[in-house]
């Protein structure tokens, strides 16, 4: 299934993308694409609904983040060997984890706002994992059993905050609007091999990132299992899994976003996002 949330920010309704690409309103089936609706039981309830009898959403509504009420928004750093190389970093021996603030989550086509005084805001196309079952100390072999699905994340990053201000990376990762998610949450059964998905990102029509999940240092199963050693994962938690090469920080000279820029990004089978960069307001 492809699950979606549509409507004004803060008032999104749950939806299903039907085989014809139309959005069907799921409000009579679940209250939101969040929490227990993402569990095996919740997804089974949605799958059981006759999509042909669900109301068609008309017009051109705003698409919100594909998962609501996110409790934990966790990120993996330097998880692509070719990206680590471009930044001059050593290959990690264990996953590097940091937090993105859940308050940074926005819709896939919402504006990305430069933080006040920012001059080094960067782009990162990433595969995000959406958790569907409570998970603690999950074996790698069983890791996909606790995953509801996958979506696109743009892990927008302010590099001076991240690198030059001391302390944890989270300083440059959780700024307002720095977590576009969506357009859809695609359930696990729709993806034949999550480690063979092409991914890309353009800025103003110029290709910046071209990659594949096959070059991850730590794969999806490893990441879910690893994170569950350090914290309890709950339905609706999101783990974004790192970016391939082509970020602005790695260019010579570095290149960063400015107001008016347009980012377009996608991952095979997971759709596409477009964001306009706007000045702080």
CSV table of C-alpha atoms in Angstrom, one decimal:
chain,number,residue,atom,x,y,z
A,1,UNK,CA,0.0,0.0,0.0
A,2,UNK,CA,0.9,3.6,-0.5
A,3,UNK,CA,-0.3,5.7,2.5
A,4,UNK,CA,-0.5,9.4,2.5
A,5,UNK,CA,-1.6,12.3,4.7
A,6,UNK,CA,-3.3,15.3,3.0
A,7,UNK,CA,-4.7,18.7,4.0
A,8,UNK,CA,-3.6,21.8,5.8
A,9,UNK,CA,-0.6,21.6,8.1
A,10,UNK,CA,-1.7,20.3,11.5
A,11,UNK,CA,-5.0,19.1,10.1
A,12,UNK,CA,-4.0,16.3,7.8
A,13,UNK,CA,-6.3,13.4,7.0
A,14,UNK,CA,-5.2,9.8,6.3
A,15,UNK,CA,-5.3,8.6,2.8
A,16,UNK,CA,-4.6,5.7,0.5
A,17,UNK,CA,-3.2,6.0,-3.1
A,18,UNK,CA,-5.3,3.8,-5.2
A,19,UNK,CA,-4.1,1.8,-8.3
A,20,UNK,CA,-5.1,4.7,-10.5
A,21,UNK,CA,-3.0,7.2,-8.5
A,22,UNK,CA,-6.0,8.8,-6.9
A,23,UNK,CA,-6.1,9.6,-3.2
A,24,UNK,CA,-8.8,7.9,-1.2
A,25,UNK,CA,-9.9,9.3,2.1
A,26,UNK,CA,-9.2,6.8,5.0
A,27,UNK,CA,-10.8,8.9,7.7
A,28,UNK,CA,-13.6,6.3,8.3
A,29,UNK,CA,-11.0,3.5,8.7
A,30,UNK,CA,-8.2,5.1,10.8
A,31,UNK,CA,-7.9,8.5,12.4
A,32,UNK,CA,-4.3,9.1,11.1
A,33,UNK,CA,-1.3,7.4,9.6
A,34,UNK,CA,0.4,7.3,13.0
A,35,UNK,CA,1.0,5.1,16.0
A,36,UNK,CA,-1.0,1.9,16.2
A,37,UNK,CA,-2.4,2.4,12.6
A,38,UNK,CA,1.1,1.4,11.5
A,39,UNK,CA,1.2,-1.8,13.4
A,40,UNK,CA,0.6,-5.2,11.7
A,41,UNK,CA,-3.0,-5.1,13.0
A,42,UNK,CA,-3.5,-1.5,11.9
A,43,UNK,CA,-2.2,-2.0,8.4
A,44,UNK,CA,-4.3,-5.2,8.1
A,45,UNK,CA,-7.4,-3.1,8.9
A,46,UNK,CA,-6.5,-0.6,6.2
A,47,UNK,CA,-5.7,-3.3,3.7
A,48,UNK,CA,-9.1,-5.0,4.4
A,49,UNK,CA,-11.0,-1.8,3.5
A,50,UNK,CA,-12.6,-1.8,0.1
A,51,UNK,CA,-10.6,1.0,-1.6
A,52,UNK,CA,-13.2,1.4,-4.3
A,53,UNK,CA,-15.8,2.4,-1.7
A,54,UNK,CA,-13.5,5.0,-0.1
A,55,UNK,CA,-14.2,8.6,-1.0
A,56,UNK,CA,-12.0,10.1,-3.7
A,57,UNK,CA,-10.2,13.2,-2.7
A,58,UNK,CA,-10.9,15.9,-5.2
A,59,UNK,CA,-8.9,19.0,-6.1
A,60,UNK,CA,-5.2,19.4,-5.4
A,61,UNK,CA,-4.8,19.2,-1.6
A,62,UNK,CA,-1.5,19.8,0.1
A,63,UNK,CA,0.4,16.6,0.9
A,64,UNK,CA,1.6,16.4,4.4
A,65,UNK,CA,4.4,14.3,6.0
A,66,UNK,CA,3.4,10.7,5.4
A,67,UNK,CA,3.5,9.7,9.1
A,68,UNK,CA,2.0,11.7,11.9
A,69,UNK,CA,2.8,12.1,15.6
A,70,UNK,CA,6.4,11.0,15.2
A,71,UNK,CA,7.9,10.3,18.6
A,72,UNK,CA,11.5,9.7,17.7
A,73,UNK,CA,13.2,10.9,14.6
A,74,UNK,CA,16.6,9.2,14.4
A,75,UNK,CA,19.3,9.6,11.8
A,76,UNK,CA,22.4,7.6,10.7
A,77,UNK,CA,25.5,9.6,9.7
A,78,UNK,CA,28.1,8.7,7.1
A,79,UNK,CA,26.3,5.5,6.0
A,80,UNK,CA,27.4,5.5,2.4
A,81,UNK,CA,31.0,4.7,1.7
A,82,UNK,CA,31.2,7.1,-1.3
A,83,UNK,CA,29.7,9.9,0.8
A,84,UNK,CA,32.2,9.3,3.6
A,85,UNK,CA,35.0,9.5,1.1
A,86,UNK,CA,33.8,12.9,-0.3
A,87,UNK,CA,33.7,14.4,3.1
A,88,UNK,CA,37.1,13.0,4.1
A,89,UNK,CA,35.7,10.9,6.9
A,90,UNK,CA,36.8,7.4,8.0
A,91,UNK,CA,34.4,4.5,7.3
A,92,UNK,CA,32.4,4.0,10.6
A,93,UNK,CA,32.8,0.7,12.3
A,94,UNK,CA,29.4,1.1,13.9
A,95,UNK,CA,26.4,3.2,12.9
A,96,UNK,CA,26.7,6.9,13.8
A,97,UNK,CA,23.4,7.9,15.4
A,98,UNK,CA,22.0,11.4,16.1
A,99,UNK,CA,18.5,12.9,16.5
A,100,UNK,CA,16.5,15.1,14.3
A,101,UNK,CA,13.8,17.1,16.1
A,102,UNK,CA,10.3,15.8,15.3
A,103,UNK,CA,9.3,19.4,15.1
A,104,UNK,CA,11.4,19.8,11.9
A,105,UNK,CA,9.1,17.4,10.0
A,106,UNK,CA,7.1,19.0,7.1
A,107,UNK,CA,5.4,17.8,4.0
A,108,UNK,CA,7.4,16.6,0.9
A,109,UNK,CA,6.6,19.8,-1.1
A,110,UNK,CA,6.5,22.3,1.7
A,111,UNK,CA,9.1,25.2,1.7
A,112,UNK,CA,12.4,24.6,3.4
A,113,UNK,CA,13.3,27.7,5.4
A,114,UNK,CA,16.9,28.8,6.0
A,115,UNK,CA,17.7,29.2,9.7
A,116,UNK,CA,18.3,32.8,10.9
A,117,UNK,CA,21.8,33.8,9.7
A,118,UNK,CA,22.5,30.5,8.0
A,119,UNK,CA,25.0,30.4,5.2
A,120,UNK,CA,25.8,26.6,4.9
A,121,UNK,CA,22.4,24.8,4.5
A,122,UNK,CA,22.8,21.6,2.6
A,123,UNK,CA,20.7,18.9,1.0
A,124,UNK,CA,20.7,15.1,1.6
A,125,UNK,CA,18.3,12.6,-0.1
A,126,UNK,CA,17.7,9.6,2.2
A,127,UNK,CA,15.7,6.5,2.6
A,128,UNK,CA,13.7,6.6,5.8
A,129,UNK,CA,12.4,3.6,7.8
A,130,UNK,CA,9.0,3.9,9.5
A,131,UNK,CA,8.6,1.6,12.5
A,132,UNK,CA,5.3,-0.3,12.9
A,133,UNK,CA,5.8,-2.4,16.1
A,134,UNK,CA,7.3,-1.8,19.5
A,135,UNK,CA,10.9,-3.0,19.2
A,136,UNK,CA,13.7,-3.7,21.7
A,137,UNK,CA,16.8,-5.8,21.1
A,138,UNK,CA,15.5,-7.0,17.7
A,139,UNK,CA,17.6,-9.6,15.9
A,140,UNK,CA,18.8,-8.5,12.5
A,141,UNK,CA,17.0,-11.5,10.9
A,142,UNK,CA,13.7,-10.3,12.4
A,143,UNK,CA,14.2,-6.5,11.8
A,144,UNK,CA,11.9,-6.1,8.9
A,145,UNK,CA,9.0,-7.6,11.0
A,146,UNK,CA,8.9,-4.4,13.0
A,147,UNK,CA,9.0,-2.0,10.0
A,148,UNK,CA,5.7,-0.6,8.6
A,149,UNK,CA,7.3,0.8,5.5
A,150,UNK,CA,9.6,3.3,3.9
A,151,UNK,CA,9.6,6.9,2.6
A,152,UNK,CA,11.8,9.6,1.3
A,153,UNK,CA,13.5,12.0,3.7
A,154,UNK,CA,15.4,15.2,2.8
A,155,UNK,CA,17.8,15.4,5.7
A,156,UNK,CA,18.4,19.1,5.3
A,157,UNK,CA,21.5,20.1,7.3
A,158,UNK,CA,23.0,23.4,8.4
A,159,UNK,CA,26.8,22.6,8.2
A,160,UNK,CA,28.1,25.4,10.3
A,161,UNK,CA,25.8,24.5,13.1
A,162,UNK,CA,26.6,20.8,12.7
A,163,UNK,CA,30.4,21.0,12.4
A,164,UNK,CA,31.6,24.4,13.7
A,165,UNK,CA,29.4,24.9,16.8
A,166,UNK,CA,30.7,22.0,18.9
A,167,UNK,CA,28.8,19.1,20.5
A,168,UNK,CA,26.3,16.9,18.6
A,169,UNK,CA,25.3,17.0,15.0
A,170,UNK,CA,21.7,17.5,16.0
A,171,UNK,CA,22.3,21.3,16.2
A,172,UNK,CA,22.5,21.4,12.4
A,173,UNK,CA,19.8,18.8,11.7
A,174,UNK,CA,16.6,19.7,13.6
A,175,UNK,CA,16.0,23.3,12.4
A,176,UNK,CA,12.5,24.2,11.5
A,177,UNK,CA,11.4,22.6,8.1
A,178,UNK,CA,14.6,20.4,8.0
A,179,UNK,CA,12.7,17.1,7.8
A,180,UNK,CA,10.5,16.7,4.7
A,181,UNK,CA,8.9,13.2,4.7
A,182,UNK,CA,6.9,11.6,1.9
A,183,UNK,CA,5.0,11.9,-0.3
A,184,UNK,CA,3.9,8.3,0.6
A,185,UNK,CA,4.6,5.7,3.2
A,186,UNK,CA,5.1,2.6,1.1
A,187,UNK,CA,4.6,-0.6,3.0
A,188,UNK,CA,7.3,-3.2,3.1
A,189,UNK,CA,5.5,-5.7,0.9
A,190,UNK,CA,5.6,-3.2,-2.0
A,191,UNK,CA,9.4,-3.1,-2.1
A,192,UNK,CA,11.1,-6.1,-3.7
A,193,UNK,CA,14.6,-5.3,-2.3
A,194,UNK,CA,15.1,-2.2,-0.2
A,195,UNK,CA,18.8,-2.5,-0.7
A,196,UNK,CA,18.5,-1.9,-4.5
A,197,UNK,CA,16.8,1.4,-4.8
A,198,UNK,CA,18.1,4.2,-7.0
A,199,UNK,CA,18.0,7.7,-5.5
A,200,UNK,CA,18.7,11.2,-6.8
A,201,UNK,CA,18.5,14.9,-6.0
A,202,UNK,CA,18.6,18.0,-8.2
A,203,UNK,CA,19.1,21.7,-7.2
A,204,UNK,CA,17.6,24.1,-9.8
A,205,UNK,CA,17.5,21.3,-12.3
A,206,UNK,CA,21.1,20.3,-11.9
A,207,UNK,CA,21.8,16.8,-10.8
A,208,UNK,CA,23.7,16.8,-7.5
A,209,UNK,CA,23.2,13.4,-6.1
A,210,UNK,CA,23.0,10.0,-7.8
A,211,UNK,CA,23.2,6.9,-5.7
A,212,UNK,CA,21.7,3.6,-4.6
A,213,UNK,CA,20.8,2.0,-1.3
A,214,UNK,CA,23.1,-0.8,-2.4
A,215,UNK,CA,26.1,1.3,-1.3
A,216,UNK,CA,24.9,1.6,2.3
A,217,UNK,CA,27.6,0.6,4.8
A,218,UNK,CA,25.0,-0.6,7.3
A,219,UNK,CA,21.8,-2.0,5.7
A,220,UNK,CA,18.2,-1.5,6.8
A,221,UNK,CA,18.1,-4.7,8.9
A,222,UNK,CA,21.3,-3.8,10.6
A,223,UNK,CA,20.2,-0.3,11.4
A,224,UNK,CA,16.9,-1.3,12.9
A,225,UNK,CA,18.5,-4.0,15.0
A,226,UNK,CA,21.3,-1.7,16.1
A,227,UNK,CA,19.1,1.2,17.1
A,228,UNK,CA,16.9,-1.1,19.1
A,229,UNK,CA,19.9,-1.9,21.4
A,230,UNK,CA,20.0,1.6,22.6
A,231,UNK,CA,16.3,2.6,22.8
A,232,UNK,CA,12.8,1.2,22.5
A,233,UNK,CA,11.3,1.9,19.1
A,234,UNK,CA,7.6,2.7,19.0
A,235,UNK,CA,5.1,2.6,16.1
A,236,UNK,CA,5.5,5.8,14.1
A,237,UNK,CA,9.2,6.3,14.9
A,238,UNK,CA,11.3,7.3,11.9
A,239,UNK,CA,14.9,6.3,11.2
A,240,UNK,CA,16.6,8.1,8.2
A,241,UNK,CA,19.5,6.1,6.9
A,242,UNK,CA,22.1,8.3,5.4
A,243,UNK,CA,22.9,9.9,2.1
A,244,UNK,CA,24.9,9.0,-1.0
A,245,UNK,CA,27.6,11.4,-2.4
A,246,UNK,CA,26.9,14.8,-4.0
A,247,UNK,CA,26.1,17.0,-1.0
A,248,UNK,CA,27.2,20.6,-1.2
A,249,UNK,CA,29.7,20.2,1.7
A,250,UNK,CA,31.7,17.7,-0.4
A,251,UNK,CA,32.0,19.9,-3.5
A,252,UNK,CA,35.2,21.9,-4.3
A,253,UNK,CA,34.5,24.6,-3.4
A,254,UNK,CA,31.5,23.8,-1.2
A,255,UNK,CA,28.1,24.8,-2.5
A,256,UNK,CA,25.1,25.6,-0.3
A,257,UNK,CA,21.5,26.5,-0.6
A,258,UNK,CA,20.1,30.0,-1.0
A,259,UNK,CA,16.7,31.5,-1.0
A,260,UNK,CA,14.9,30.8,-4.2
A,261,UNK,CA,16.6,27.5,-4.9
A,262,UNK,CA,14.4,24.5,-5.8
A,263,UNK,CA,15.3,21.0,-4.6
A,264,UNK,CA,13.8,18.0,-6.4
A,265,UNK,CA,14.6,14.5,-5.1
A,266,UNK,CA,13.3,10.9,-5.4
A,267,UNK,CA,13.9,7.3,-4.6
A,268,UNK,CA,12.8,4.4,-6.8
A,269,UNK,CA,9.3,3.2,-5.8
A,270,UNK,CA,8.9,5.9,-3.2
A,271,UNK,CA,7.9,8.9,-5.2
A,272,UNK,CA,9.4,12.4,-5.5
A,273,UNK,CA,9.6,15.6,-3.4
A,274,UNK,CA,10.0,19.2,-4.4
A,275,UNK,CA,10.9,22.0,-2.0
A,276,UNK,CA,11.5,25.7,-2.5
A,277,UNK,CA,14.2,27.3,-0.3
A,278,UNK,CA,13.0,30.4,1.4
A,279,UNK,CA,14.7,33.0,3.7
A,280,UNK,CA,14.1,32.9,7.4
A,281,UNK,CA,10.8,34.4,8.4
